[in-house]
């Protein structure tokens, strides 16, 4: 009787110990959409069970922005992380149209860690922040990249058209060569027929002279 290979099984935890807040980029164009991720880990630094709500993660006010975010941004003011998902709960926000640094800051909650709530003692009431740049340079870089891609596409199109023209020219040359060969063959056939007539006439003349 064969035995199946052993597999590792991890029992998920719902007791948070630490929290981490990150952004998907370090710089954005004015008004650009950004993603903020809140990641929760247990005492062994493993991701928490998905689909749960974890309370008292942040102090009153949640995550605060140094600038007013654009219309359509998710709320960041909650102290709980509702409906946590694997590898972190994400929030979509829109950067302000004003250029400059934008700082997202928070203070962790002070509730003792337990199932579905609080953080480890060392991580309670701890201030944190992450700063990103909002600059039109990001827009310019994106436009430059788009323009370069367009130039490359145009160059490829030009090359394809040139190749097509070359192919047409080669086809025309081949057709001309074929016509020339056909004309030469016709000319040779005509010459051969004329030569054959001359040979026939000459043969008849020789035979006539021999009979005399």
Coordinates of N, CA and C in Angstrom, one line a residue:
X1 N 0.9 -1.2 0.0 CA 0.0 0.0 0.0 C 0.9 1.2 0.0
X2 N 0.7 2.1 -1.0 CA 1.5 3.3 -1.1 C 1.0 4.4 -0.2
X3 N 1.9 5.3 0.2 CA 1.6 6.4 1.1 C 1.8 7.7 0.3
X4 N 0.8 8.6 0.6 CA 0.9 9.9 0.0 C 2.0 10.7 0.6
X5 N 2.6 11.6 -0.2 CA 3.6 12.5 0.3 C 3.1 13.4 1.4
X6 N 3.9 13.7 2.3 CA 3.5 14.6 3.4 C 3.4 16.0 3.0
X7 N 2.4 16.7 3.5 CA 2.2 18.1 3.1 C 2.2 18.9 4.4
X8 N 2.6 20.2 4.3 CA 2.6 21.1 5.4 C 1.3 21.8 5.5
X9 N 0.7 21.8 6.7 CA -0.6 22.5 7.0 C -0.4 23.6 8.0
X10 N -0.9 24.8 7.7 CA -0.7 25.8 8.6 C -2.1 26.2 9.1
X11 N -2.3 26.3 10.4 CA -3.5 26.8 11.0 C -3.5 28.3 11.1
X12 N -4.5 28.9 10.4 CA -4.5 30.4 10.3 C -4.8 31.0 11.7
X13 N -4.2 32.2 11.8 CA -4.4 32.9 13.0 C -5.3 34.1 12.8
X14 N -6.1 34.5 13.8 CA -7.0 35.7 13.7 C -6.6 36.7 14.8
X15 N -5.4 36.5 15.4 CA -4.9 37.4 16.5 C -3.8 38.3 15.9
X16 N -4.1 39.5 15.6 CA -3.1 40.4 15.0 C -2.1 40.8 16.1
X17 N -0.8 41.0 15.5 CA 0.3 41.4 16.4 C 0.9 42.7 15.9
X18 N 0.9 42.8 14.5 CA 1.6 44.0 13.9 C 0.8 44.5 12.7
X19 N 1.1 45.7 12.3 CA 0.4 46.3 11.1 C 1.5 47.0 10.3
X20 N 1.3 47.0 8.9 CA 2.2 47.7 8.1 C 1.4 48.4 7.0
X21 N 1.7 49.6 6.7 CA 1.0 50.4 5.7 C 2.0 50.8 4.6
X22 N 1.6 50.5 3.3 CA 2.5 50.7 2.2 C 1.7 51.3 1.0
X23 N 2.4 52.0 0.1 CA 1.8 52.5 -1.1 C 2.4 51.7 -2.3
X24 N 1.6 51.7 -3.4 CA 2.1 50.9 -4.6 C 3.2 51.6 -5.3
X25 N 3.4 52.9 -5.1 CA 4.5 53.7 -5.8 C 5.0 54.7 -4.8
X26 N 6.1 55.3 -5.2 CA 6.7 56.3 -4.3 C 6.4 57.7 -4.9
X27 N 6.0 57.8 -6.2 CA 5.7 59.1 -6.7 C 4.5 58.9 -7.7
X28 N 3.7 60.0 -7.8 CA 2.5 60.0 -8.6 C 2.3 61.3 -9.3
X29 N 1.5 61.2 -10.4 CA 1.2 62.5 -11.1 C 0.0 63.1 -10.3
X30 N -0.2 64.4 -10.5 CA -1.3 65.1 -9.8 C -2.7 64.4 -10.2
X31 N -3.4 64.0 -9.2 CA -4.7 63.4 -9.5 C -4.7 61.9 -9.8
X32 N -3.5 61.4 -9.8 CA -3.4 59.9 -10.2 C -3.9 59.0 -9.0
X33 N -4.4 57.9 -9.5 CA -4.9 56.9 -8.5 C -3.8 56.2 -7.8
X34 N -3.9 56.0 -6.5 CA -2.9 55.3 -5.8 C -3.5 54.2 -4.9
X35 N -2.8 53.1 -4.6 CA -3.3 52.0 -3.8 C -2.5 52.0 -2.5
X36 N -3.2 52.0 -1.4 CA -2.6 51.9 -0.1 C -3.0 50.5 0.5
X37 N -2.0 49.8 0.9 CA -2.2 48.5 1.5 C -1.9 48.4 2.9
X38 N -2.9 47.9 3.7 CA -2.7 47.7 5.1 C -2.5 46.2 5.3
X39 N -1.3 45.8 5.8 CA -1.0 44.4 6.0 C -1.0 44.0 7.5
X40 N -1.6 43.0 7.9 CA -1.6 42.5 9.3 C -1.0 41.2 9.4
X41 N -0.2 41.0 10.5 CA 0.5 39.8 10.7 C 0.3 39.3 12.1
X42 N 0.5 38.0 12.4 CA 0.3 37.5 13.7 C 1.7 37.5 14.4
X43 N 1.8 36.9 15.6 CA 3.0 37.0 16.4 C 4.2 36.3 15.7
X44 N 3.9 35.4 14.7 CA 4.9 34.7 14.0 C 5.2 35.3 12.7
X45 N 4.7 36.5 12.5 CA 4.9 37.4 11.3 C 4.2 36.7 10.0
X46 N 3.2 35.9 10.2 CA 2.5 35.4 9.1 C 1.2 36.1 8.9
X47 N 0.8 36.2 7.6 CA -0.4 36.9 7.3 C -1.7 36.4 8.0
X48 N -2.6 37.2 8.4 CA -3.8 36.8 9.1 C -4.8 36.1 8.2
X49 N -5.8 35.5 8.8 CA -6.8 34.8 8.1 C -7.7 35.9 7.3
X50 N -8.0 35.6 6.1 CA -8.7 36.5 5.2 C -10.2 36.5 5.5
X51 N -10.9 37.5 5.1 CA -12.3 37.5 5.3 C -12.8 38.0 6.7
X52 N -11.9 38.3 7.5 CA -12.2 38.7 8.9 C -12.2 40.2 9.0
X53 N -12.8 40.7 10.1 CA -12.7 42.1 10.4 C -11.8 42.2 11.7
X54 N -10.8 43.1 11.7 CA -9.9 43.3 12.8 C -10.1 44.7 13.3
X55 N -10.5 44.8 14.6 CA -10.8 46.1 15.2 C -9.6 46.6 16.0
X56 N -9.7 47.9 16.3 CA -8.7 48.6 17.1 C -7.3 48.5 16.6
X57 N -7.2 48.5 15.3 CA -5.8 48.4 14.7 C -5.2 49.8 14.7
X58 N -6.0 50.8 14.4 CA -5.5 52.2 14.4 C -6.3 53.0 15.5
X59 N -5.6 54.1 16.0 CA -6.2 55.0 16.9 C -7.3 55.8 16.2
X60 N -8.0 56.6 16.9 CA -9.1 57.4 16.4 C -8.5 58.3 15.2
X61 N -9.2 58.3 14.1 CA -8.8 59.0 12.9 C -8.2 58.2 11.9
X62 N -7.8 56.9 12.2 CA -7.3 56.0 11.2 C -6.0 56.5 10.5
X63 N -6.0 56.4 9.2 CA -4.8 56.9 8.5 C -5.2 58.3 7.9
X64 N -4.3 59.3 8.2 CA -4.6 60.7 7.9 C -3.7 61.1 6.7
X65 N -4.2 62.0 5.8 CA -3.4 62.5 4.7 C -3.1 64.0 5.0
X66 N -1.9 64.4 4.6 CA -1.5 65.8 4.8 C -2.1 66.7 3.8
X67 N -2.7 66.1 2.7 CA -3.5 66.9 1.8 C -4.8 66.3 1.6
X68 N -5.8 67.1 1.2 CA -7.1 66.5 0.9 C -7.0 65.7 -0.4
X69 N -7.5 64.5 -0.3 CA -7.4 63.6 -1.4 C -8.6 63.8 -2.4
X70 N -8.4 63.3 -3.6 CA -9.4 63.6 -4.7 C -10.7 62.9 -4.5
X71 N -11.7 63.3 -5.2 CA -13.1 62.7 -5.1 C -13.0 61.3 -5.6
X72 N -13.7 60.4 -4.9 CA -13.8 59.0 -5.2 C -12.8 58.2 -4.4
X73 N -12.0 58.8 -3.5 CA -11.1 58.1 -2.7 C -11.8 57.3 -1.6
X74 N -11.3 56.1 -1.3 CA -11.8 55.3 -0.2 C -11.5 56.0 1.1
X75 N -12.4 55.8 2.1 CA -12.2 56.4 3.4 C -11.1 55.7 4.1
X76 N -10.2 56.4 4.8 CA -9.1 55.9 5.5 C -9.2 56.2 7.0
X77 N -10.3 56.7 7.4 CA -10.4 57.2 8.8 C -10.8 56.1 9.8
X78 N -11.2 54.9 9.3 CA -11.6 53.9 10.3 C -10.5 53.3 11.1
X79 N -10.9 52.9 12.3 CA -9.9 52.3 13.2 C -9.8 50.8 13.0
X80 N -10.7 50.2 12.3 CA -10.8 48.8 12.0 C -10.4 48.5 10.6
X81 N -10.0 47.3 10.4 CA -9.7 46.8 9.0 C -10.8 45.8 8.7
X82 N -11.8 46.2 7.9 CA -13.0 45.4 7.6 C -12.8 44.5 6.4
X83 N -13.1 43.3 6.5 CA -13.0 42.3 5.4 C -11.6 42.2 4.9
X84 N -10.7 41.8 5.8 CA -9.3 41.7 5.5 C -9.1 40.6 4.4
X85 N -8.2 40.9 3.5 CA -7.9 40.0 2.4 C -6.5 39.5 2.4
X86 N -6.2 38.4 1.7 CA -4.9 37.8 1.7 C -3.9 38.8 1.3
X87 N -2.8 38.9 2.0 CA -1.6 39.8 1.7 C -2.0 41.3 1.9
X88 N -3.1 41.6 2.5 CA -3.4 43.0 2.8 C -4.7 43.5 2.3
X89 N -5.3 44.4 3.0 CA -6.5 45.1 2.6 C -6.0 46.3 1.9
X90 N -6.6 46.5 0.7 CA -6.2 47.7 -0.2 C -7.3 48.8 -0.2
X91 N -6.8 50.0 -0.3 CA -7.7 51.2 -0.4 C -7.2 52.0 -1.6
X92 N -8.2 52.4 -2.4 CA -7.9 53.2 -3.6 C -8.1 54.7 -3.2
X93 N -7.1 55.5 -3.5 CA -7.3 57.0 -3.3 C -6.7 57.7 -4.5
X94 N -7.2 59.0 -4.6 CA -6.7 59.8 -5.8 C -5.9 61.0 -5.2
X95 N -4.7 61.1 -5.7 CA -3.8 62.1 -5.2 C -4.3 63.5 -5.5
X96 N -3.9 64.5 -4.7 CA -4.3 65.9 -4.9 C -3.8 66.4 -6.2
X97 N -4.4 67.5 -6.7 CA -3.8 68.0 -8.0 C -2.7 69.0 -7.7
X98 N -2.4 69.3 -6.5 CA -1.3 70.1 -6.1 C 0.0 69.3 -6.0
X99 N 1.0 69.8 -6.6 CA 2.3 69.1 -6.5 C 3.0 69.3 -5.1
X100 N 3.7 68.3 -4.8 CA 4.4 68.3 -3.5 C 4.4 67.0 -2.8
X101 N 5.0 66.9 -1.6 CA 5.0 65.6 -0.9 C 3.6 65.4 -0.1
X102 N 3.1 64.2 -0.2 CA 1.9 63.9 0.6 C 2.3 62.8 1.6
X103 N 2.0 63.1 2.8 CA 2.3 62.2 3.9 C 1.0 61.5 4.5
X104 N 1.1 60.2 4.5 CA 0.0 59.4 5.2 C 0.5 59.0 6.6
X105 N -0.2 59.4 7.6 CA 0.3 59.1 9.0 C -0.8 58.5 9.8
X106 N -0.4 57.7 10.8 CA -1.3 57.0 11.7 C -0.7 56.7 13.0
X107 N -1.5 56.4 14.0 CA -1.0 55.9 15.2 C -1.8 54.6 15.5
X108 N -1.1 53.5 15.9 CA -1.8 52.3 16.1 C -2.6 52.3 17.4
X109 N -3.6 51.4 17.4 CA -4.5 51.4 18.6 C -3.8 50.9 19.9
X110 N -4.6 51.1 21.0 CA -4.0 50.8 22.3 C -4.7 49.6 22.9
X111 N -5.5 48.9 22.1 CA -6.2 47.7 22.7 C -5.3 46.5 22.7
X112 N -5.3 45.7 23.8 CA -4.5 44.5 23.9 C -4.9 43.5 22.8
X113 N -3.9 42.8 22.2 CA -4.1 41.9 21.2 C -4.9 40.7 21.7
X114 N -5.9 40.3 20.8 CA -6.7 39.2 21.1 C -7.3 38.7 19.8
X115 N -8.1 37.7 19.8 CA -8.7 37.2 18.5 C -9.5 38.4 17.9
X116 N -9.1 38.8 16.7 CA -9.9 39.8 15.9 C -9.7 41.2 16.4
X117 N -8.8 41.5 17.3 CA -8.6 42.9 17.7 C -7.2 43.2 18.3
X118 N -6.9 44.5 18.3 CA -5.7 44.9 18.9 C -4.4 44.5 18.3
X119 N -3.3 44.9 18.9 CA -2.0 44.6 18.4 C -1.1 44.2 19.6
X120 N 0.0 43.6 19.4 CA 1.0 43.2 20.4 C 1.4 44.5 21.2
X121 N 1.7 44.3 22.5 CA 2.0 45.5 23.3 C 3.0 46.4 22.7
X122 N 4.1 45.8 22.2 CA 5.2 46.7 21.6 C 4.7 47.5 20.4
X123 N 3.6 47.1 19.8 CA 3.2 47.8 18.6 C 1.9 48.6 18.8
X124 N 1.5 48.8 20.1 CA 0.4 49.6 20.4 C 0.8 51.1 20.6
X125 N -0.1 52.0 20.2 CA 0.1 53.5 20.3 C 1.5 53.9 19.7
X126 N 1.8 53.3 18.6 CA 3.0 53.6 17.8 C 2.7 54.5 16.6
X127 N 3.4 55.6 16.4 CA 3.1 56.5 15.3 C 3.9 55.9 14.1
X128 N 3.3 56.1 12.9 CA 3.9 55.7 11.7 C 3.5 56.6 10.5
X129 N 4.3 56.6 9.5 CA 3.9 57.4 8.3 C 4.6 56.9 7.1
X130 N 4.1 57.3 5.9 CA 4.7 57.0 4.6 C 4.5 58.2 3.8
X131 N 5.5 58.7 3.1 CA 5.5 59.9 2.3 C 5.7 59.6 0.8
X132 N 4.9 60.2 0.0 CA 5.0 60.0 -1.5 C 5.1 61.4 -2.1
X133 N 5.6 61.4 -3.3 CA 5.8 62.7 -4.1 C 4.7 62.8 -5.1
X134 N 4.1 63.9 -5.3 CA 3.1 64.2 -6.3 C 3.8 65.3 -7.2
X135 N 4.1 64.9 -8.4 CA 4.8 65.7 -9.3 C 4.4 65.5 -10.8
X136 N 4.3 66.6 -11.5 CA 4.0 66.5 -13.0 C 5.1 65.8 -13.7
X137 N 6.3 65.7 -13.1 CA 7.4 64.9 -13.8 C 6.9 63.5 -14.1
X138 N 6.1 63.0 -13.2 CA 5.6 61.6 -13.4 C 4.7 61.6 -14.6
X139 N 3.9 62.6 -14.8 CA 3.1 62.7 -16.0 C 4.0 62.9 -17.2
X140 N 5.0 63.7 -17.1 CA 5.9 63.9 -18.3 C 6.6 62.6 -18.6
X141 N 7.0 61.9 -17.6 CA 7.7 60.6 -17.9 C 6.8 59.6 -18.6
X142 N 5.5 59.6 -18.2 CA 4.6 58.7 -18.8 C 4.3 59.1 -20.2
X143 N 4.2 60.5 -20.5 CA 4.0 60.9 -21.8 C 5.2 60.6 -22.7
X144 N 6.4 60.8 -22.2 CA 7.6 60.5 -22.9 C 7.6 59.0 -23.3
X145 N 7.3 58.2 -22.4 CA 7.2 56.7 -22.7 C 6.2 56.4 -23.7
X146 N 5.0 57.1 -23.6 CA 4.0 56.9 -24.7 C 4.4 57.4 -26.0
X147 N 5.1 58.5 -26.0 CA 5.6 59.1 -27.3 C 6.7 58.2 -27.9
X148 N 7.5 57.6 -27.1 CA 8.6 56.7 -27.6 C 7.9 55.5 -28.2
X149 N 6.9 55.0 -27.5 CA 6.2 53.8 -28.0 C 5.6 54.1 -29.3
X150 N 5.0 55.3 -29.4 CA 4.3 55.7 -30.7 C 5.4 55.8 -31.8
X151 N 6.5 56.4 -31.5 CA 7.6 56.6 -32.5 C 8.1 55.2 -33.0
X152 N 8.2 54.3 -32.0 CA 8.7 52.9 -32.4 C 7.7 52.2 -33.3
X153 N 6.4 52.4 -32.9 CA 5.3 51.8 -33.8 C 5.3 52.4 -35.2
X154 N 5.5 53.7 -35.3 CA 5.6 54.4 -36.6 C 6.8 53.9 -37.4
X155 N 7.9 53.7 -36.7 CA 9.1 53.2 -37.4 C 8.9 51.8 -37.9
X156 N 8.2 51.0 -37.1 CA 8.0 49.6 -37.5 C 7.0 49.6 -38.7
X157 N 6.0 50.6 -38.7 CA 5.1 50.7 -39.8 C 5.8 51.1 -41.1
X158 N 6.7 52.1 -41.0 CA 7.5 52.5 -42.1 C 8.4 51.4 -42.7
X159 N 9.0 50.6 -41.8 CA 9.8 49.5 -42.2 C 9.0 48.5 -42.9
X160 N 7.8 48.2 -42.4 CA 6.9 47.3 -43.1 C 6.5 47.7 -44.5
X161 N 6.2 49.0 -44.6 CA 5.8 49.6 -45.9 C 7.0 49.5 -46.9
X162 N 8.2 49.8 -46.3 CA 9.4 49.8 -47.2 C 9.6 48.4 -47.7
X163 N 9.4 47.4 -46.8 CA 9.6 46.0 -47.2 C 8.5 45.6 -48.2
X164 N 7.3 46.1 -48.1 CA 6.2 45.8 -49.0 C 6.6 46.4 -50.4
X165 N 7.1 47.6 -50.4 CA 7.5 48.3 -51.7 C 8.6 47.5 -52.3
X166 N 9.6 47.0 -51.5 CA 10.7 46.3 -52.1 C 10.2 45.0 -52.7
X167 N 9.2 44.3 -52.0 CA 8.6 43.1 -52.5 C 7.9 43.3 -53.8
X168 N 7.2 44.5 -53.9 CA 6.5 44.8 -55.1 C 7.4 45.0 -56.3
X169 N 8.5 45.7 -55.9 CA 9.6 46.0 -57.0 C 10.2 44.7 -57.5
X170 N 10.5 43.8 -56.5 CA 11.1 42.5 -56.9 C 10.1 41.7 -57.7
X171 N 8.8 41.8 -57.4 CA 7.8 41.0 -58.2 C 7.7 41.6 -59.6
X172 N 7.8 42.9 -59.7 CA 7.7 43.6 -61.0 C 8.9 43.2 -61.9
X173 N 10.1 43.2 -61.2 CA 11.3 42.8 -61.9 C 11.3 41.4 -62.4
X174 N 10.7 40.5 -61.6 CA 10.6 39.1 -61.9 C 9.7 39.0 -63.1
X175 N 8.6 39.7 -63.1 CA 7.6 39.7 -64.2 C 8.2 40.2 -65.5
X176 N 9.0 41.3 -65.4 CA 9.7 41.8 -66.5 C 10.7 40.8 -67.1
X177 N 11.4 40.2 -66.2 CA 12.4 39.1 -66.6 C 11.7 38.0 -67.3
X178 N 10.6 37.6 -66.8 CA 9.8 36.5 -67.4 C 9.3 36.8 -68.7
X179 N 8.9 38.1 -68.9 CA 8.4 38.5 -70.2 C 9.5 38.6 -71.2
X180 N 10.7 39.0 -70.7 CA 11.9 39.1 -71.6 C 12.3 37.7 -72.1
X181 N 12.3 36.7 -71.1 CA 12.6 35.3 -71.5 C 11.6 34.8 -72.5
X182 N 10.3 35.1 -72.3 CA 9.3 34.6 -73.2 C 9.5 35.2 -74.6
X183 N 9.9 36.5 -74.7 CA 10.1 37.2 -76.0 C 11.3 36.6 -76.6
X184 N 12.4 36.3 -75.9 CA 13.6 35.7 -76.4 C 13.3 34.3 -77.0
X185 N 12.5 33.6 -76.2 CA 12.2 32.2 -76.7 C 11.4 32.2 -78.0
X186 N 10.5 33.2 -78.1 CA 9.7 33.4 -79.3 C 10.6 33.7 -80.5
X187 N 11.6 34.6 -80.2 CA 12.5 35.1 -81.2 C 13.4 33.9 -81.7
X188 N 13.9 33.1 -80.8 CA 14.7 32.0 -81.1 C 13.9 31.0 -82.0
X189 N 12.7 30.7 -81.6 CA 11.9 29.8 -82.3 C 11.7 30.3 -83.8
X190 N 11.4 31.6 -83.9 CA 11.2 32.1 -85.2 C 12.5 32.0 -86.1
X191 N 13.7 32.2 -85.4 CA 15.0 32.1 -86.1 C 15.2 30.7 -86.5
X192 N 14.9 29.7 -85.6 CA 15.1 28.3 -86.0 C 14.2 27.9 -87.1
X193 N 13.0 28.4 -87.2 CA 12.1 28.0 -88.3 C 12.6 28.5 -89.6
X194 N 13.1 29.8 -89.5 CA 13.7 30.4 -90.8 C 14.9 29.6 -91.2
X195 N 15.8 29.2 -90.2 CA 17.0 28.4 -90.6 C 16.6 27.1 -91.1
X196 N 15.5 26.5 -90.6 CA 15.1 25.2 -91.1 C 14.6 25.3 -92.5
X197 N 13.9 26.3 -92.9 CA 13.5 26.6 -94.2 C 14.7 26.7 -95.2
X198 N 15.7 27.5 -94.7 CA 16.9 27.7 -95.5 C 17.6 26.3 -95.7
X199 N 17.7 25.6 -94.7 CA 18.4 24.2 -94.8 C 17.6 23.4 -95.8
X200 N 16.3 23.4 -95.7 CA 15.5 22.6 -96.6 C 15.7 23.0 -98.1
X201 N 15.7 24.3 -98.3 CA 15.9 24.8 -99.6 C 17.3 24.5 -100.1
X202 N 18.3 24.6 -99.3 CA 19.7 24.3 -99.7 C 19.9 22.8 -100.0
X203 N 19.2 22.0 -99.2 CA 19.2 20.5 -99.4 C 18.6 20.2 -100.8
X204 N 17.5 20.8 -101.1 CA 16.8 20.6 -102.4 C 17.7 21.0 -103.5
X205 N 18.4 22.1 -103.3 CA 19.3 22.6 -104.4 C 20.5 21.7 -104.6
X206 N 21.0 21.2 -103.5 CA 22.2 20.2 -103.6 C 21.7 19.0 -104.4
X207 N 20.6 18.5 -104.0 CA 20.0 17.2 -104.6 C 19.8 17.4 -106.1
X208 N 19.3 18.6 -106.5 CA 19.1 18.9 -107.9 C 20.4 19.0 -108.7
X209 N 21.4 19.6 -108.1 CA 22.7 19.6 -108.7 C 23.3 18.2 -108.9
X210 N 23.1 17.4 -107.9 CA 23.7 16.0 -108.0 C 23.0 15.2 -109.1
X211 N 21.8 15.5 -109.4 CA 21.1 14.7 -110.4 C 21.5 15.1 -111.8
X212 N 22.2 16.2 -112.0 CA 22.6 16.7 -113.3 C 23.8 15.9 -113.7

